[in-house]
Coordinates of C-alpha atoms in Angstrom, one line a residue:
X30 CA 0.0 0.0 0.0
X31 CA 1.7 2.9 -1.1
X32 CA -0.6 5.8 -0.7
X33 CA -2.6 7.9 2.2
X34 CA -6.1 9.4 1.0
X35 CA -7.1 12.5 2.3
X36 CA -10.4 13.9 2.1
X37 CA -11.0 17.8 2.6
X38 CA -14.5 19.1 3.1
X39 CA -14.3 22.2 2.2
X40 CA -16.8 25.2 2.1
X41 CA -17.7 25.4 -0.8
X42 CA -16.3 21.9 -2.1
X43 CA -15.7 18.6 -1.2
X44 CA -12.2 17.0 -2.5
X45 CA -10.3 14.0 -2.4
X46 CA -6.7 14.0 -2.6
X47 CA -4.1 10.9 -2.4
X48 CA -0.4 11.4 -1.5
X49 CA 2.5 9.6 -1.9
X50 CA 5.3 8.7 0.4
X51 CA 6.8 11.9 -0.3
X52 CA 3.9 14.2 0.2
X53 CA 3.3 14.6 -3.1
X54 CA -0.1 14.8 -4.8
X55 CA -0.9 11.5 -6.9
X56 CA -4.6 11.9 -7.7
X57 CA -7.0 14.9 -7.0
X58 CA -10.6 15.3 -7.4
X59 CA -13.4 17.9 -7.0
X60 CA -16.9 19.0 -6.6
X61 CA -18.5 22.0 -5.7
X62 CA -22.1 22.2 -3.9
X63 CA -25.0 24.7 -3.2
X64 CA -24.2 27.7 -0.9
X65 CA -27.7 28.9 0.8
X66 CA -28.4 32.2 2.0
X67 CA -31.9 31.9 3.2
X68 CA -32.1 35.2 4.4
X69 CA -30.0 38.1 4.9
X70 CA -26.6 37.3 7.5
X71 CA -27.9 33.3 7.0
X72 CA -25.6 30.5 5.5
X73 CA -26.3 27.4 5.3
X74 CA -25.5 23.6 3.7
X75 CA -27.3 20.7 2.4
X76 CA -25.3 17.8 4.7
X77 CA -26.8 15.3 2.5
X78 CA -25.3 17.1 -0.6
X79 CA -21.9 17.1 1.6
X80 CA -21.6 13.4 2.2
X81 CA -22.8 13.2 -1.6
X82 CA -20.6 14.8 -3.0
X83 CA -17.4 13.7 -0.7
X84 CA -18.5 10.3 -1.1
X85 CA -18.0 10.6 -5.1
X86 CA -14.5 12.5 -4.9
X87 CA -13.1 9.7 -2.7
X88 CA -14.2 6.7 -5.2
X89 CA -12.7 9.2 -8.4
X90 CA -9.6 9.5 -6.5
X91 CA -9.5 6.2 -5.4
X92 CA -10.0 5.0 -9.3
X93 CA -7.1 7.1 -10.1
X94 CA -4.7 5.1 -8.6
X95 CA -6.2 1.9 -9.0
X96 CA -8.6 1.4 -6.1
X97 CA -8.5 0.7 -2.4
X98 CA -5.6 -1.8 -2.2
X99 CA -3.5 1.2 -2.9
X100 CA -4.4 3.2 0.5
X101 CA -3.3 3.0 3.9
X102 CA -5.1 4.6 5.4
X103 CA -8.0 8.0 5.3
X104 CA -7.3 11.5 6.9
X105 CA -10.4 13.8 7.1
X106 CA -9.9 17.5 7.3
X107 CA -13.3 20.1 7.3
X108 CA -14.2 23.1 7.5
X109 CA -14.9 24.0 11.0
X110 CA -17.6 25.4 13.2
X111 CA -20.1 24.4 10.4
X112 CA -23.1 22.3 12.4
X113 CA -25.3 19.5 11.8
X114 CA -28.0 18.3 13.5
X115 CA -29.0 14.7 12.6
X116 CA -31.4 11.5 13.7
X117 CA -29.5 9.2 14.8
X118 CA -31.8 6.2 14.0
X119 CA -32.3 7.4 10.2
X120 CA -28.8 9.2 10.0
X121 CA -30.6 12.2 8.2
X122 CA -30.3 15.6 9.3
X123 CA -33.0 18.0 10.8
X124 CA -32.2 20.7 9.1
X125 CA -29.8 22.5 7.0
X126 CA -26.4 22.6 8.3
X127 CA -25.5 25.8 9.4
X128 CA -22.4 26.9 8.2
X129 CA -19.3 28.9 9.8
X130 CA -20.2 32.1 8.5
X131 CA -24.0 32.5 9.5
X132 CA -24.7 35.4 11.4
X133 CA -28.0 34.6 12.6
X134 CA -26.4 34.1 16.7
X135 CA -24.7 37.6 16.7
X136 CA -27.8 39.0 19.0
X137 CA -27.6 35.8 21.4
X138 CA -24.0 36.4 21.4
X139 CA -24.2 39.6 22.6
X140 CA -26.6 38.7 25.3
X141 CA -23.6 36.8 26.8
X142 CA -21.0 39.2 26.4
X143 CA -23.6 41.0 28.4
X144 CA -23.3 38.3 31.4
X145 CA -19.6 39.8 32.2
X146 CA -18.9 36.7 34.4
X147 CA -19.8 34.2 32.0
X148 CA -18.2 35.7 29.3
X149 CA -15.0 35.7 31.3
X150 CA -15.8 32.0 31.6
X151 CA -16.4 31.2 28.0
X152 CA -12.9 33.4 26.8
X153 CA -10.6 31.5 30.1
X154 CA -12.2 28.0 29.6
X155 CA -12.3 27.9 25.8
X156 CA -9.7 30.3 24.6
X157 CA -12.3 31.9 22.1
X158 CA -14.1 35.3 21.9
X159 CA -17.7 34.9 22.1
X160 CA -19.0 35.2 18.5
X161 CA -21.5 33.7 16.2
X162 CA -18.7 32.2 14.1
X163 CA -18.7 29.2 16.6
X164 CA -20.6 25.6 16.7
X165 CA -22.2 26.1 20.6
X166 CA -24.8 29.2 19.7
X167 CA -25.8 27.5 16.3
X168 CA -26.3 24.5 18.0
X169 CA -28.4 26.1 20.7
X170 CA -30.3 28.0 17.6
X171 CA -31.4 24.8 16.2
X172 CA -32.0 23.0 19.3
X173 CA -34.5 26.5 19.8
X174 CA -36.1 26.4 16.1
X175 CA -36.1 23.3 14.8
X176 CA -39.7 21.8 16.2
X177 CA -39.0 18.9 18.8
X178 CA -35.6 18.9 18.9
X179 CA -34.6 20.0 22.5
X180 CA -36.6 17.1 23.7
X181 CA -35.1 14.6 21.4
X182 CA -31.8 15.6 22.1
X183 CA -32.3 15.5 25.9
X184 CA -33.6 11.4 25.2
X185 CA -30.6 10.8 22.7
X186 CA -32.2 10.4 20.0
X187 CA -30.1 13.3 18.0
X188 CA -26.9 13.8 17.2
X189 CA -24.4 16.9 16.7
X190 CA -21.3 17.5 15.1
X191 CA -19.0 19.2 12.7
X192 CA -18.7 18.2 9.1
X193 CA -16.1 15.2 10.6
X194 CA -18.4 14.1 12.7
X195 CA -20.8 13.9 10.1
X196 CA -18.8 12.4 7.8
X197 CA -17.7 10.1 10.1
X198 CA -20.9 9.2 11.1
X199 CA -21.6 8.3 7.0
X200 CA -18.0 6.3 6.4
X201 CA -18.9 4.3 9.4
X202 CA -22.6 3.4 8.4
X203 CA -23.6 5.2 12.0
X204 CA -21.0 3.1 14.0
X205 CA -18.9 6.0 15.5
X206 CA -20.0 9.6 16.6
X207 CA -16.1 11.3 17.3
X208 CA -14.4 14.2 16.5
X209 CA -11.1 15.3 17.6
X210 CA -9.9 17.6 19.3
X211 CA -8.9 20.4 17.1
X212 CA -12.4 20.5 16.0
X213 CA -14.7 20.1 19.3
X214 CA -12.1 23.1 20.8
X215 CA -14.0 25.2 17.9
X216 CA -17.5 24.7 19.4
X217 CA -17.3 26.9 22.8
X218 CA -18.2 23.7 24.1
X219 CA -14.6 22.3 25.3
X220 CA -12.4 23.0 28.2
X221 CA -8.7 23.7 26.5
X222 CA -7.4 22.4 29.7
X223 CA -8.8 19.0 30.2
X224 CA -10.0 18.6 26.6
X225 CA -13.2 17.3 27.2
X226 CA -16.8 18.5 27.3
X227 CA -17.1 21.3 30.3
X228 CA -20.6 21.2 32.2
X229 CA -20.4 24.8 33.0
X230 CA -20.5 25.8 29.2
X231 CA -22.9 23.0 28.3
X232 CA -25.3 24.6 31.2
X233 CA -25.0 27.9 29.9
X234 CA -25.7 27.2 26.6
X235 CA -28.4 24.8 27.2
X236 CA -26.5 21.7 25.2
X237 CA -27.4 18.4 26.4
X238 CA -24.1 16.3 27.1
X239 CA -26.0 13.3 24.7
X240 CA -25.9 14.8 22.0
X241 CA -22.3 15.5 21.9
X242 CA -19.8 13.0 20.2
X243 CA -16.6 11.5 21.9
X244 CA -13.6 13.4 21.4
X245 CA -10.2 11.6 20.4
X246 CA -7.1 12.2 19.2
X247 CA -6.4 13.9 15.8
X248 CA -3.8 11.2 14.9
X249 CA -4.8 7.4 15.6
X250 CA -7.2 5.0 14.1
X251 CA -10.6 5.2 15.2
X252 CA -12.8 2.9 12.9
X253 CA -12.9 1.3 9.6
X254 CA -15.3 2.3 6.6
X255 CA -18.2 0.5 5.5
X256 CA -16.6 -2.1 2.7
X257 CA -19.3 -1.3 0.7
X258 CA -18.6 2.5 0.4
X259 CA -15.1 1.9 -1.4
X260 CA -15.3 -1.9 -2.2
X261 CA -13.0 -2.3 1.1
X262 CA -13.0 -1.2 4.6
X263 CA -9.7 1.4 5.2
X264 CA -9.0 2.9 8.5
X265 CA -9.9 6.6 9.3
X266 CA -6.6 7.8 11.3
X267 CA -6.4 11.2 11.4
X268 CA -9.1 14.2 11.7
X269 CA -8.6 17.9 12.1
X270 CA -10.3 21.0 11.1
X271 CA -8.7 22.5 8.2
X272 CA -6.4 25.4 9.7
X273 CA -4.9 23.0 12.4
X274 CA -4.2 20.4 9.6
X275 CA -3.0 23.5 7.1
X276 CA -0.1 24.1 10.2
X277 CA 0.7 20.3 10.3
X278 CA 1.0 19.8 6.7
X279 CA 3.0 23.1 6.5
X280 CA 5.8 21.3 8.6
X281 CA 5.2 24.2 11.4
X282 CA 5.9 22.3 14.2
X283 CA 7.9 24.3 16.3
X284 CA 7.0 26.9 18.4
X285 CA 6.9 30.6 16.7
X286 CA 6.2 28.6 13.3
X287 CA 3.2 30.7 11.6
X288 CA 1.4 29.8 8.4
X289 CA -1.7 31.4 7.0
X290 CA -4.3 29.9 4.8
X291 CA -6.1 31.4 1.7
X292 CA -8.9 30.0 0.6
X293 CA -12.9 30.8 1.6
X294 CA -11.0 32.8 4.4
X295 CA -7.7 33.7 5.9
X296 CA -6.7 31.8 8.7
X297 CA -3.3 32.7 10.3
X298 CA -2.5 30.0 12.9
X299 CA 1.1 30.0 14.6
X300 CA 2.2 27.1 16.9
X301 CA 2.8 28.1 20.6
X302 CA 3.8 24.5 21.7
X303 CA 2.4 22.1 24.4
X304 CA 0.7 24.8 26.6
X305 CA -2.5 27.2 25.8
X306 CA -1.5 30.7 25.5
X307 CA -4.1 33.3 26.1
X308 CA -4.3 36.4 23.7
X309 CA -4.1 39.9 24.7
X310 CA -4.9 40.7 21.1
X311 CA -8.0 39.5 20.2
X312 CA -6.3 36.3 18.7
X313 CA -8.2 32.9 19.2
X314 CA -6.1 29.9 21.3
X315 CA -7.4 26.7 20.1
X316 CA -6.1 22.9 19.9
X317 CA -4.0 22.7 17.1
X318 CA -3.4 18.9 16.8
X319 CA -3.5 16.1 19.6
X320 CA -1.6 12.5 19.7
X321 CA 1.2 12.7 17.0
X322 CA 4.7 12.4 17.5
X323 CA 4.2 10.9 21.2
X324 CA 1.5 9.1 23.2
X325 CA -1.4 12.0 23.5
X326 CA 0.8 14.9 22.8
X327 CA -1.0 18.4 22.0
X328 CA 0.2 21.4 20.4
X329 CA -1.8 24.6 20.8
X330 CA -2.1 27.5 18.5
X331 CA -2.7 31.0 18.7
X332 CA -5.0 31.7 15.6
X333 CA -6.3 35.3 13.9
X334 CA -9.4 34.6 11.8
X335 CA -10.5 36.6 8.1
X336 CA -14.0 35.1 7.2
X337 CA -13.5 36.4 3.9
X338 CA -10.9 36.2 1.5
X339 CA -11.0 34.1 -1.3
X340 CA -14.8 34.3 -0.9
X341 CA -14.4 38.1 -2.5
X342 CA -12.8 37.0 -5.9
X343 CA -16.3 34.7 -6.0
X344 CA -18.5 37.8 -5.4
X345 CA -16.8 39.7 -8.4
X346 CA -17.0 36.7 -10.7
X347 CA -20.9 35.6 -9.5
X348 CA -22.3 38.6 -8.1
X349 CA -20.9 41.9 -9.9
X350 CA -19.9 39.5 -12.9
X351 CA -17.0 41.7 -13.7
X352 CA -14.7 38.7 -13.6
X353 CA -15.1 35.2 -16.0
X354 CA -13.1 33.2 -13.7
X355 CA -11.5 33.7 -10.3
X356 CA -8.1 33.5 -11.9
X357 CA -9.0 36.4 -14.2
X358 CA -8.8 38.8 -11.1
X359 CA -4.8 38.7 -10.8
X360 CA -4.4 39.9 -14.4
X361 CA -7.2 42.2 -14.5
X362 CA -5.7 43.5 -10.8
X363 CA -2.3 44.1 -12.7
X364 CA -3.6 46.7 -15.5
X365 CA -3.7 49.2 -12.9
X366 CA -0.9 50.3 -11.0
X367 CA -2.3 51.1 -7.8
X368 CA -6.3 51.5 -6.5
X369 CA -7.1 55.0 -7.1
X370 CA -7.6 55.1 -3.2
X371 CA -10.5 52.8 -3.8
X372 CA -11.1 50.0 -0.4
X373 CA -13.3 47.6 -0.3
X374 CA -13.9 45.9 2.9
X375 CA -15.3 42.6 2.6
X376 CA -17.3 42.0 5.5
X377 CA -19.9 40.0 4.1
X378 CA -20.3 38.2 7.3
X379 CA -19.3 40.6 9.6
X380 CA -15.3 41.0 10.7
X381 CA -13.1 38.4 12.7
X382 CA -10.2 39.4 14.2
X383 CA -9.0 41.8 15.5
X384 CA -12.1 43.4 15.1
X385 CA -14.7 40.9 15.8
X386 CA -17.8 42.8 14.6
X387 CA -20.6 40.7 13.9
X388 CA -22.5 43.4 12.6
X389 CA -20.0 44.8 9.8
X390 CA -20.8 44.3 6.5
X391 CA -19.4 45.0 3.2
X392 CA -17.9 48.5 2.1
X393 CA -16.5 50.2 -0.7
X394 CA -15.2 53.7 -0.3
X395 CA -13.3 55.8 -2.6
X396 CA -15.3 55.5 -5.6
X397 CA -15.0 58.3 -8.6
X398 CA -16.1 58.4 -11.8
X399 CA -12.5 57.3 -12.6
X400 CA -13.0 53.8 -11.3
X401 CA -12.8 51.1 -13.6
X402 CA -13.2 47.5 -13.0
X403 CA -9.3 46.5 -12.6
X404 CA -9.5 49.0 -9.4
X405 CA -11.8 47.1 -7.6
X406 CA -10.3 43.6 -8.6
X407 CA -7.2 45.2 -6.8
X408 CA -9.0 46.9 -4.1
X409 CA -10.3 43.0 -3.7
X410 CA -7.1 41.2 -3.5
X411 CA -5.6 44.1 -1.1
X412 CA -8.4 43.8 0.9
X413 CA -7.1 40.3 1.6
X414 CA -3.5 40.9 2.2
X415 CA -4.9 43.6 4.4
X416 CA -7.2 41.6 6.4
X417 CA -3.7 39.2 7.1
X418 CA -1.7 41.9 7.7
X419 CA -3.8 43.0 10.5
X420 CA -4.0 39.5 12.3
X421 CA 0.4 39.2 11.3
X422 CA 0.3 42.6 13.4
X423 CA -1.8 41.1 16.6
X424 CA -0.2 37.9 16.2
X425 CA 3.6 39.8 16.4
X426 CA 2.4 41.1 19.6
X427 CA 1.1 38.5 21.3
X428 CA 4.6 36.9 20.5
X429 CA 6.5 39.2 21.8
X430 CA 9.2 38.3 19.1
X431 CA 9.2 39.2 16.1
X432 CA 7.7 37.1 12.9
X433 CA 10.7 36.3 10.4
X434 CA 8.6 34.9 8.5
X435 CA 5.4 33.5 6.7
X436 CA 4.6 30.5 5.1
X437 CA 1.3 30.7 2.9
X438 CA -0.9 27.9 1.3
X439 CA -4.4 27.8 -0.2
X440 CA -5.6 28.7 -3.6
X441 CA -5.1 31.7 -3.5
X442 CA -1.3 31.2 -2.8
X443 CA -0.4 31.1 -6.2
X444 CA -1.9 34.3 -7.3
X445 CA 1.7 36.2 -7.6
X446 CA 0.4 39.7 -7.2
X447 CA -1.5 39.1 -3.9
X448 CA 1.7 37.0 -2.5
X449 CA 3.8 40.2 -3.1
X450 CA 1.2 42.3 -1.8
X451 CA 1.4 39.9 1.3
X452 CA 4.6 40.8 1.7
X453 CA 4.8 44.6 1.0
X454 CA 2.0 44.8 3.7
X455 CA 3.9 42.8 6.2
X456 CA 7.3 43.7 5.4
X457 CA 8.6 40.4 5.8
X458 CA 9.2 37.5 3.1
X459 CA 6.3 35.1 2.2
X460 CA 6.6 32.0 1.6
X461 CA 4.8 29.6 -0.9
X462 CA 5.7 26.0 -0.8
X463 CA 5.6 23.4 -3.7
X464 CA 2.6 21.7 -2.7
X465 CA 0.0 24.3 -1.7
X466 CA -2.5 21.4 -0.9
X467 CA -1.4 21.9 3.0
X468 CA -4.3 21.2 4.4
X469 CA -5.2 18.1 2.7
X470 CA -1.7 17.0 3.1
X471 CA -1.8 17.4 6.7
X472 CA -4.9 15.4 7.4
X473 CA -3.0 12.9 5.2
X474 CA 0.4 13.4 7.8
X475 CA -2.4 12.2 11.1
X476 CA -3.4 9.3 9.3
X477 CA 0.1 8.4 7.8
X478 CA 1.8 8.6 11.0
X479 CA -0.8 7.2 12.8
X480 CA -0.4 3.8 10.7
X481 CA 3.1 3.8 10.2
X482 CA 3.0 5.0 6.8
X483 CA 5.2 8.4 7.9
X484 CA 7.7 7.7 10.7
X485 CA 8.1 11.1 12.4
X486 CA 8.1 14.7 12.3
X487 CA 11.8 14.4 11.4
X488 CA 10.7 12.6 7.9
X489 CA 7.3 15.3 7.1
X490 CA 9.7 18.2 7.6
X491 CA 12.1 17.1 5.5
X492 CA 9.6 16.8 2.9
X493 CA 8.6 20.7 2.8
X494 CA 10.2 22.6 0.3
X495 CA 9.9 26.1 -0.7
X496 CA 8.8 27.2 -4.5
X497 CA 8.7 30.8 -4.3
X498 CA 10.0 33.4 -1.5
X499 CA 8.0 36.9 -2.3
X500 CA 10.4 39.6 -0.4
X501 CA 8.7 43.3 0.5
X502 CA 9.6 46.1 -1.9
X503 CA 7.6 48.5 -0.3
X504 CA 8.7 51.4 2.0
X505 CA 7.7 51.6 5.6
X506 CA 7.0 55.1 5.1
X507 CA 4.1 53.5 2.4
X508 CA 3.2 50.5 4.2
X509 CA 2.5 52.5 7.4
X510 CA 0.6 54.8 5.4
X511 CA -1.5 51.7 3.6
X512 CA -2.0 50.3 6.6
X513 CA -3.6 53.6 8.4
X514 CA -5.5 54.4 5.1
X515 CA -6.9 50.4 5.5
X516 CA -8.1 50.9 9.1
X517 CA -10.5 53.9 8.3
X518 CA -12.0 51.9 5.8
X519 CA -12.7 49.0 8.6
X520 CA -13.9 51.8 10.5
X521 CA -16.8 52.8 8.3
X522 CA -17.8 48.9 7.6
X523 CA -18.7 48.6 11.4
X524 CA -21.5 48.2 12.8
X525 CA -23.8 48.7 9.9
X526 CA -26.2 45.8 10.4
X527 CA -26.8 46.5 14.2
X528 CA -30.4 45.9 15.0

């Protein structure tokens, strides 16, 4: 058996990947699926359509390199926060999943910031600012709305989870309700310290303890599939949400390593080793992978949060239409040689850190009649190396040393232009690796060393390699000023959907 399969659930796709002994991609496929915005602030998923669509991409990949006999073993990676509701007896969900970027808990939210002391708990226990962007408050929602559910949740008859769980649930034909730790430490649900369930937080958010699956380890084999689903049963041996495996697979496992994501969002995670560090900044700490590299071992993370980056290259393509294909925008971007003081501040669903504004919403400011198209595809991908370069900034001071330093992945990585934007804006290099698929490769690296398959941290590191190191060219006189021009814009997106 000479490959690991990788599955990454995705926000707005599901894909399968399989990698070889030396990290590198050996079969890849992909399918998009609907995105629902029922009403205004609202965004939600078909889990059906999820485990659909996932279920496909795995047999494609699988055919690729000539079936199950060739796999090891399956990693699952996800995006996080996103909740599902389901039967347990029929395995079908409720309702609509409701997905990371739903707004609808920003007033229930508030109401707890409200209760000083239990928002004290929630930030010391959980390491995360109270905000909709989390699983506990869109569970409690649809434990609230969804007609019978409280009661059927308190007599274990439903089920809750992120999209592993939930795709666990499916590869296991119902067998195992799990996730693991990176993800459950997303939910406002889980004690950092003891990594387990707290009763505190399930009694203030009114979560009944049977409803909630086990929580294990994000390397180590926890079932085997249904033979039917793949024509054999492979173990699942590694799960975590997809910014924690991003770090893994980007070989960051020392402390002070930082890595940021592209894709939907931006998600800058930098690895504070085998103790929770608590922000002064605004910055999330959260789980980044447990049981690797030695019996139970955790690594924590301090992690800054943009919940839209890539997101705003799919609004100017679908919803202004003045872009044919997301990779237009970097050429388009180019025909101008700066933004005509033109921002645009994509807070579609609201602002994450450092702001954390769950009622900010989309702006663009500095509009004249010279204006063309190219300057707003620019104004779009700045607004994304601007949104990083604010979290690089809080994430700098929380360290107390300086960044070096930053290693970048995602789709949007190999858009040149907005990697040496990233870097004008931070005024330190970027780094791209060779294989940008970091966060499927780093579900892969749980389950491979989980098995056997990798033998260390020693062997994964030695596998990353750089393809392209972006150095800053602009002057801290200008990127002081960019900055400073960037944060008024930010200040006139706040607030504006306030009730």
């Amino acid at each position: 058996m000479t490959y690991v399969l990788a599955l990454d659930q995705g926000t707005t796709s599901s894909r399968a990947i399989v990698f070889d002994r030396a990290g590198r991609v050996a079969a890849l496929a992909q399918r998009e699926f609907a995105q629902l915005f029922p009403q205004p602030g609202w965004v939600e998923h078909d889990a059906r359509e999820i485990w659909a669509t996932q279920h496909a991409v795995a047999l494609e990949a699988l055919e690729q390199v000539g079936g199950p006999s060739q796999v090891e073993a399956i990693g699952i990676t996800n995006q996080r926060e996103t909740t599902v509701l389901w039967d347990r007896a029929t395995g079908q969900p409720v309702a609509n999943a409701i997905v990371w970027q739903d707004r609808r808990t920003a007033p229930r939210c508030d109401e707890l910031r409200r209760n000083g002391r239990a928002a004290t708990r929630i930030q010391q226990k959980t390491g995360l600012v109270i905000d909709a962007y989390f699983s506990g408050t869109k569970l409690e929602w649809l434990l609230d709305h969804v007609p019978g559910a409280r009661a059927r949740a308190e007599a274990g008859e439903l089920a809750f989870g992120t999209i592993d769980s939930w795709l666990v649930w499916n590869l296991t034909g119902g067998r195992v309700h799990a996730t693991d730790a990176s993800n459950a430490s997303r939910t406002l649900l889980l004690d950092l310290h003891t990594l387990d369930w707290d009763d505190e937080l399930l009694e203030l958010l009114r979560i009944p303890r049977a409803v909630l699956p086990d929580v294990l380890p994000s390397s180590g084999v926890l079932a085997e599939t249904e033979s039917s689903l793949f024509g054999a049963a492979l173990p699942i041996a590694g799960i975590a949400g997809d910014q924690q495996a991003a770090t893994f697979g980007q070989a960051c496992f020392a402390p002070g390593m930082a890595k940021n994501t592209y894709g939907t969002g931006c998600f800058m995670l930098m690895n504070t080793g085998a103790a929770p560090v608590a922000s002064r900044n605004r910055l999330l700490t959260t789980v980044g992978w447990q049981g690797p590299m030695g019996p139970h071992r955790t690594a924590y993370c301090l992690e800054g949060s943009v919940f839209v980056a890539g997101a705003t290259v799919q609004w100017l393509r679908d919803g202004l239409q003045i872009l044919q294909s997301a990779p237009e925008v970097e050429s388009l971007a180019a025909q101008v040689d700066d933004t005509g003081d033109v921002y645009l501040v994509p807070a579609f669903a609201g602002l994450g850190t450092p702001d954390w504004d769950g009622y900010a919403r989309g702006t663009l400011v500095g509009l004249t009649r010279g204006t063309t198209r190219a300057h707003i595809a620019r104004a779009a991908l700045e607004a994304i190396a601007l949104q990083s370069a604010d979290v690089f900034g809080a994430m700098t001071r929380d360290a107390r040393i300086p960044l070096t330093e930053l290693r970048v992945d995602g789709g949007a990585s190999r858009n040149n232009l907005l990697m040496q934007m990233q870097a004008d804006f931070l005024g330190v290099p970027v780094v791209r690796p060779q294989v940008t698929e970091t966060t499927a490769l780093g579900a892969a690296y749980l389950a491979g060393l989980a098995t056997g398959f990798w033998q260390g941290g020693d062997e994964i590191a030695a596998q990353w390699q750089a393809d392209r190191r972006f150095e800053p060219r602009l002057p801290e006189p200008q990127r002081q000023a960019k900055l400073a021009r960037w944060r008024e814009a930010v200040e006139r997106a706040k607030g504006w959907a306030r009730p």
